[in-house]
Amino acid sequence: MQISRYLHTAILVSDLEKADFFYGTVLGLPQVDRSLKFPGRWYQIGDVQIHLIVHEELNQTIPNAEKWGRNSHLALAVADLEAAKAQLQQHGYLLQMSASGRSAAFTQDPDGNVIELTQELTPELTQIENGTENAAST
């Protein structure tokens, strides 16, 4: 078997309107059309989609409540982590910074699904993270 590309991730949600607000408004993901008859929403990120699927009796908890990144999660790159954190906090979502020291924060959607937001690395940030910023300027 040869996998040729990644298509989508399906996420269970109990309340489609609350989840749509989180993914569509707070995270700002563009919604795409879907032809399926059961309740849900689809969002596009580059070549990949996120599919929200409604399960009205969903009752989930995360196994590792102390370190959210050590649970199943969806990781997304953001251009400005500080702006993303401010947007989440403005809407009342809790944040937990990465325990590894990376430029990453974790949050949870209204159903407790963990979302990682990682600072997208530009060549300049890559040099800083690798400790080579001085070598690049010489």
mmCIF file with all atom_site columns, C-alpha atoms in Angstrom, residues 7-136:
data_model
loop_
_atom_site.group_PDB
_atom_site.id
_atom_site.type_symbol
_atom_site.label_atom_id
_atom_site.label_alt_id
_atom_site.label_comp_id
_atom_site.label_asym_id
_atom_site.label_entity_id
_atom_site.label_seq_id
_atom_site.pdbx_PDB_ins_code
_atom_site.Cartn_x
_atom_site.Cartn_y
_atom_site.Cartn_z
_atom_site.occupancy
_atom_site.B_iso_or_equiv
_atom_site.pdbx_formal_charge
_atom_site.auth_seq_id
_atom_site.auth_comp_id
_atom_site.auth_asym_id
_atom_site.auth_atom_id
_atom_site.pdbx_PDB_model_num
ATOM 1   C CA . LEU A 1 7   ? -7.499  14.061 3.112  1.00 0.00 ? 7   LEU A CA 1
ATOM 2   C CA . HIS A 1 8   ? -9.285  14.965 6.343  1.00 0.00 ? 8   HIS A CA 1
ATOM 3   C CA . THR A 1 9   ? -9.716  14.529 10.050 1.00 0.00 ? 9   THR A CA 1
ATOM 4   C CA . ALA A 1 10  ? -13.186 13.902 11.497 1.00 0.00 ? 10  ALA A CA 1
ATOM 5   C CA . ILE A 1 11  ? -13.965 15.397 14.891 1.00 0.00 ? 11  ILE A CA 1
ATOM 6   C CA . LEU A 1 12  ? -17.012 14.476 16.966 1.00 0.00 ? 12  LEU A CA 1
ATOM 7   C CA . VAL A 1 13  ? -18.993 17.385 18.404 1.00 0.00 ? 13  VAL A CA 1
ATOM 8   C CA . SER A 1 14  ? -22.196 17.491 20.438 1.00 0.00 ? 14  SER A CA 1
ATOM 9   C CA . ASP A 1 15  ? -23.442 20.967 19.496 1.00 0.00 ? 15  ASP A CA 1
ATOM 10  C CA . LEU A 1 16  ? -22.863 21.958 15.876 1.00 0.00 ? 16  LEU A CA 1
ATOM 11  C CA . GLU A 1 17  ? -23.536 25.669 16.412 1.00 0.00 ? 17  GLU A CA 1
ATOM 12  C CA . LYS A 1 18  ? -21.028 25.959 19.283 1.00 0.00 ? 18  LYS A CA 1
ATOM 13  C CA . ALA A 1 19  ? -18.457 23.954 17.331 1.00 0.00 ? 19  ALA A CA 1
ATOM 14  C CA . ASP A 1 20  ? -19.079 26.015 14.176 1.00 0.00 ? 20  ASP A CA 1
ATOM 15  C CA . PHE A 1 21  ? -18.480 29.195 16.170 1.00 0.00 ? 21  PHE A CA 1
ATOM 16  C CA . PHE A 1 22  ? -15.184 27.812 17.492 1.00 0.00 ? 22  PHE A CA 1
ATOM 17  C CA . TYR A 1 23  ? -13.819 26.449 14.208 1.00 0.00 ? 23  TYR A CA 1
ATOM 18  C CA . GLY A 1 24  ? -15.380 28.967 11.822 1.00 0.00 ? 24  GLY A CA 1
ATOM 19  C CA . THR A 1 25  ? -15.330 32.199 13.828 1.00 0.00 ? 25  THR A CA 1
ATOM 20  C CA . VAL A 1 26  ? -12.690 31.885 16.560 1.00 0.00 ? 26  VAL A CA 1
ATOM 21  C CA . LEU A 1 27  ? -10.169 29.869 14.507 1.00 0.00 ? 27  LEU A CA 1
ATOM 22  C CA . GLY A 1 28  ? -11.333 31.519 11.266 1.00 0.00 ? 28  GLY A CA 1
ATOM 23  C CA . LEU A 1 29  ? -11.366 28.345 9.168  1.00 0.00 ? 29  LEU A CA 1
ATOM 24  C CA . PRO A 1 30  ? -13.167 28.628 5.823  1.00 0.00 ? 30  PRO A CA 1
ATOM 25  C CA . GLN A 1 31  ? -16.238 26.414 5.553  1.00 0.00 ? 31  GLN A CA 1
ATOM 26  C CA . VAL A 1 32  ? -16.724 24.300 2.424  1.00 0.00 ? 32  VAL A CA 1
ATOM 27  C CA . ASP A 1 33  ? -19.860 22.726 0.988  1.00 0.00 ? 33  ASP A CA 1
ATOM 28  C CA . ARG A 1 34  ? -20.764 19.187 1.915  1.00 0.00 ? 34  ARG A CA 1
ATOM 29  C CA . SER A 1 35  ? -23.378 16.998 0.293  1.00 0.00 ? 35  SER A CA 1
ATOM 30  C CA . LEU A 1 36  ? -23.998 14.574 3.146  1.00 0.00 ? 36  LEU A CA 1
ATOM 31  C CA . LYS A 1 37  ? -27.393 14.521 4.839  1.00 0.00 ? 37  LYS A CA 1
ATOM 32  C CA . PHE A 1 38  ? -26.338 13.962 8.465  1.00 0.00 ? 38  PHE A CA 1
ATOM 33  C CA . PRO A 1 39  ? -25.491 17.073 10.563 1.00 0.00 ? 39  PRO A CA 1
ATOM 34  C CA . GLY A 1 40  ? -21.959 18.369 10.277 1.00 0.00 ? 40  GLY A CA 1
ATOM 35  C CA . ARG A 1 41  ? -19.627 21.038 8.870  1.00 0.00 ? 41  ARG A CA 1
ATOM 36  C CA . TRP A 1 42  ? -16.497 20.862 6.751  1.00 0.00 ? 42  TRP A CA 1
ATOM 37  C CA . TYR A 1 43  ? -13.597 23.307 6.784  1.00 0.00 ? 43  TYR A CA 1
ATOM 38  C CA . GLN A 1 44  ? -10.656 23.603 4.412  1.00 0.00 ? 44  GLN A CA 1
ATOM 39  C CA . ILE A 1 45  ? -7.011  24.180 5.390  1.00 0.00 ? 45  ILE A CA 1
ATOM 40  C CA . GLY A 1 46  ? -4.785  24.012 2.335  1.00 0.00 ? 46  GLY A CA 1
ATOM 41  C CA . ASP A 1 47  ? -5.306  20.560 0.816  1.00 0.00 ? 47  ASP A CA 1
ATOM 42  C CA . VAL A 1 48  ? -6.753  19.064 4.015  1.00 0.00 ? 48  VAL A CA 1
ATOM 43  C CA . GLN A 1 49  ? -10.228 19.256 5.516  1.00 0.00 ? 49  GLN A CA 1
ATOM 44  C CA . ILE A 1 50  ? -11.623 19.089 9.038  1.00 0.00 ? 50  ILE A CA 1
ATOM 45  C CA . HIS A 1 51  ? -15.001 17.356 9.218  1.00 0.00 ? 51  HIS A CA 1
ATOM 46  C CA . LEU A 1 52  ? -17.229 18.026 12.217 1.00 0.00 ? 52  LEU A CA 1
ATOM 47  C CA . ILE A 1 53  ? -19.641 15.164 12.829 1.00 0.00 ? 53  ILE A CA 1
ATOM 48  C CA . VAL A 1 54  ? -22.476 15.569 15.321 1.00 0.00 ? 54  VAL A CA 1
ATOM 49  C CA . HIS A 1 55  ? -22.833 13.005 18.092 1.00 0.00 ? 55  HIS A CA 1
ATOM 50  C CA . GLU A 1 56  ? -25.424 14.563 20.399 1.00 0.00 ? 56  GLU A CA 1
ATOM 51  C CA . GLU A 1 57  ? -24.628 12.310 23.355 1.00 0.00 ? 57  GLU A CA 1
ATOM 52  C CA . LEU A 1 58  ? -20.886 12.890 23.176 1.00 0.00 ? 58  LEU A CA 1
ATOM 53  C CA . ASN A 1 59  ? -19.355 12.914 26.626 1.00 0.00 ? 59  ASN A CA 1
ATOM 54  C CA . GLN A 1 60  ? -15.601 12.868 26.450 1.00 0.00 ? 60  GLN A CA 1
ATOM 55  C CA . THR A 1 61  ? -12.774 13.716 28.762 1.00 0.00 ? 61  THR A CA 1
ATOM 56  C CA . ILE A 1 62  ? -9.109  14.000 28.003 1.00 0.00 ? 62  ILE A CA 1
ATOM 57  C CA . PRO A 1 63  ? -6.957  11.318 29.656 1.00 0.00 ? 63  PRO A CA 1
ATOM 58  C CA . ASN A 1 64  ? -4.066  13.656 30.495 1.00 0.00 ? 64  ASN A CA 1
ATOM 59  C CA . ALA A 1 65  ? -5.648  16.793 31.945 1.00 0.00 ? 65  ALA A CA 1
ATOM 60  C CA . GLU A 1 66  ? -2.291  18.150 33.149 1.00 0.00 ? 66  GLU A CA 1
ATOM 61  C CA . LYS A 1 67  ? -0.553  18.193 29.758 1.00 0.00 ? 67  LYS A CA 1
ATOM 62  C CA . TRP A 1 68  ? -3.067  18.664 26.961 1.00 0.00 ? 68  TRP A CA 1
ATOM 63  C CA . GLY A 1 69  ? -0.490  18.005 24.248 1.00 0.00 ? 69  GLY A CA 1
ATOM 64  C CA . ARG A 1 70  ? -0.111  14.440 25.478 1.00 0.00 ? 70  ARG A CA 1
ATOM 65  C CA . ASN A 1 71  ? -3.658  13.621 24.365 1.00 0.00 ? 71  ASN A CA 1
ATOM 66  C CA . SER A 1 72  ? -5.065  13.031 20.916 1.00 0.00 ? 72  SER A CA 1
ATOM 67  C CA . HIS A 1 73  ? -5.042  16.420 19.241 1.00 0.00 ? 73  HIS A CA 1
ATOM 68  C CA . LEU A 1 74  ? -5.162  18.302 15.980 1.00 0.00 ? 74  LEU A CA 1
ATOM 69  C CA . ALA A 1 75  ? -2.114  20.499 15.293 1.00 0.00 ? 75  ALA A CA 1
ATOM 70  C CA . LEU A 1 76  ? -2.422  23.665 13.216 1.00 0.00 ? 76  LEU A CA 1
ATOM 71  C CA . ALA A 1 77  ? 0.245   26.186 12.233 1.00 0.00 ? 77  ALA A CA 1
ATOM 72  C CA . VAL A 1 78  ? -0.539  29.869 12.809 1.00 0.00 ? 78  VAL A CA 1
ATOM 73  C CA . ALA A 1 79  ? 1.243   32.906 11.403 1.00 0.00 ? 79  ALA A CA 1
ATOM 74  C CA . ASP A 1 80  ? 1.080   34.764 14.737 1.00 0.00 ? 80  ASP A CA 1
ATOM 75  C CA . LEU A 1 81  ? 0.789   32.682 17.899 1.00 0.00 ? 81  LEU A CA 1
ATOM 76  C CA . GLU A 1 82  ? 0.379   35.713 20.163 1.00 0.00 ? 82  GLU A CA 1
ATOM 77  C CA . ALA A 1 83  ? -2.577  36.969 18.083 1.00 0.00 ? 83  ALA A CA 1
ATOM 78  C CA . ALA A 1 84  ? -4.101  33.472 18.098 1.00 0.00 ? 84  ALA A CA 1
ATOM 79  C CA . LYS A 1 85  ? -3.777  33.266 21.882 1.00 0.00 ? 85  LYS A CA 1
ATOM 80  C CA . ALA A 1 86  ? -5.397  36.691 22.278 1.00 0.00 ? 86  ALA A CA 1
ATOM 81  C CA . GLN A 1 87  ? -8.288  35.665 19.997 1.00 0.00 ? 87  GLN A CA 1
ATOM 82  C CA . LEU A 1 88  ? -8.923  32.502 22.012 1.00 0.00 ? 88  LEU A CA 1
ATOM 83  C CA . GLN A 1 89  ? -8.712  34.303 25.349 1.00 0.00 ? 89  GLN A CA 1
ATOM 84  C CA . GLN A 1 90  ? -11.051 37.041 24.094 1.00 0.00 ? 90  GLN A CA 1
ATOM 85  C CA . HIS A 1 91  ? -13.688 34.349 23.527 1.00 0.00 ? 91  HIS A CA 1
ATOM 86  C CA . GLY A 1 92  ? -13.072 32.671 26.899 1.00 0.00 ? 92  GLY A CA 1
ATOM 87  C CA . TYR A 1 93  ? -11.112 29.605 25.752 1.00 0.00 ? 93  TYR A CA 1
ATOM 88  C CA . LEU A 1 94  ? -8.436  28.285 28.100 1.00 0.00 ? 94  LEU A CA 1
ATOM 89  C CA . LEU A 1 95  ? -4.852  27.905 26.920 1.00 0.00 ? 95  LEU A CA 1
ATOM 90  C CA . GLN A 1 96  ? -1.980  25.724 27.985 1.00 0.00 ? 96  GLN A CA 1
ATOM 91  C CA . MET A 1 97  ? 1.485   26.441 26.638 1.00 0.00 ? 97  MET A CA 1
ATOM 92  C CA . SER A 1 98  ? 3.579   23.570 25.336 1.00 0.00 ? 98  SER A CA 1
ATOM 93  C CA . ALA A 1 99  ? 5.541   21.898 28.136 1.00 0.00 ? 99  ALA A CA 1
ATOM 94  C CA . SER A 1 100 ? 8.416   21.358 25.683 1.00 0.00 ? 100 SER A CA 1
ATOM 95  C CA . GLY A 1 101 ? 9.167   25.074 25.429 1.00 0.00 ? 101 GLY A CA 1
ATOM 96  C CA . ARG A 1 102 ? 8.201   25.210 21.760 1.00 0.00 ? 102 ARG A CA 1
ATOM 97  C CA . SER A 1 103 ? 6.193   28.173 20.449 1.00 0.00 ? 103 SER A CA 1
ATOM 98  C CA . ALA A 1 104 ? 2.924   26.270 20.752 1.00 0.00 ? 104 ALA A CA 1
ATOM 99  C CA . ALA A 1 105 ? -0.286  26.550 22.739 1.00 0.00 ? 105 ALA A CA 1
ATOM 100 C CA . PHE A 1 106 ? -3.071  24.070 23.320 1.00 0.00 ? 106 PHE A CA 1
ATOM 101 C CA . THR A 1 107 ? -6.755  24.824 23.678 1.00 0.00 ? 107 THR A CA 1
ATOM 102 C CA . GLN A 1 108 ? -9.950  22.794 23.667 1.00 0.00 ? 108 GLN A CA 1
ATOM 103 C CA . ASP A 1 109 ? -13.039 23.174 21.522 1.00 0.00 ? 109 ASP A CA 1
ATOM 104 C CA . PRO A 1 110 ? -16.451 23.240 23.277 1.00 0.00 ? 110 PRO A CA 1
ATOM 105 C CA . ASP A 1 111 ? -16.461 19.409 23.421 1.00 0.00 ? 111 ASP A CA 1
ATOM 106 C CA . GLY A 1 112 ? -12.953 19.059 24.834 1.00 0.00 ? 112 GLY A CA 1
ATOM 107 C CA . ASN A 1 113 ? -11.200 18.147 21.573 1.00 0.00 ? 113 ASN A CA 1
ATOM 108 C CA . VAL A 1 114 ? -7.607  19.368 21.976 1.00 0.00 ? 114 VAL A CA 1
ATOM 109 C CA . ILE A 1 115 ? -6.242  21.743 19.345 1.00 0.00 ? 115 ILE A CA 1
ATOM 110 C CA . GLU A 1 116 ? -2.546  22.640 19.138 1.00 0.00 ? 116 GLU A CA 1
ATOM 111 C CA . LEU A 1 117 ? -1.603  25.982 17.620 1.00 0.00 ? 117 LEU A CA 1
ATOM 112 C CA . THR A 1 118 ? 2.058   26.211 16.681 1.00 0.00 ? 118 THR A CA 1
ATOM 113 C CA . GLN A 1 119 ? 3.908   29.303 15.507 1.00 0.00 ? 119 GLN A CA 1
ATOM 114 C CA . GLU A 1 120 ? 4.606   28.808 11.814 1.00 0.00 ? 120 GLU A CA 1
ATOM 115 C CA . LEU A 1 121 ? 8.340   28.957 11.328 1.00 0.00 ? 121 LEU A CA 1
ATOM 116 C CA . THR A 1 122 ? 9.684   31.487 8.861  1.00 0.00 ? 122 THR A CA 1
ATOM 117 C CA . PRO A 1 123 ? 13.365  31.182 7.863  1.00 0.00 ? 123 PRO A CA 1
ATOM 118 C CA . GLU A 1 124 ? 14.179  33.852 10.476 1.00 0.00 ? 124 GLU A CA 1
ATOM 119 C CA . LEU A 1 125 ? 12.308  32.027 13.268 1.00 0.00 ? 125 LEU A CA 1
ATOM 120 C CA . THR A 1 126 ? 13.873  28.719 12.242 1.00 0.00 ? 126 THR A CA 1
ATOM 121 C CA . GLN A 1 127 ? 17.328  30.278 12.703 1.00 0.00 ? 127 GLN A CA 1
ATOM 122 C CA . ILE A 1 128 ? 16.371  31.600 16.132 1.00 0.00 ? 128 ILE A CA 1
ATOM 123 C CA . GLU A 1 129 ? 14.901  28.251 17.261 1.00 0.00 ? 129 GLU A CA 1
ATOM 124 C CA . ASN A 1 130 ? 18.014  26.439 15.996 1.00 0.00 ? 130 ASN A CA 1
ATOM 125 C CA . GLY A 1 131 ? 20.323  28.970 17.662 1.00 0.00 ? 131 GLY A CA 1
ATOM 126 C CA . THR A 1 132 ? 21.905  29.948 14.352 1.00 0.00 ? 132 THR A CA 1
ATOM 127 C CA . GLU A 1 133 ? 20.739  33.570 14.115 1.00 0.00 ? 133 GLU A CA 1
ATOM 128 C CA . ASN A 1 134 ? 24.246  34.898 14.693 1.00 0.00 ? 134 ASN A CA 1
ATOM 129 C CA . ALA A 1 135 ? 25.840  32.509 12.214 1.00 0.00 ? 135 ALA A CA 1
ATOM 130 C CA . ALA A 1 136 ? 23.415  33.667 9.518  1.00 0.00 ? 136 ALA A CA 1
#
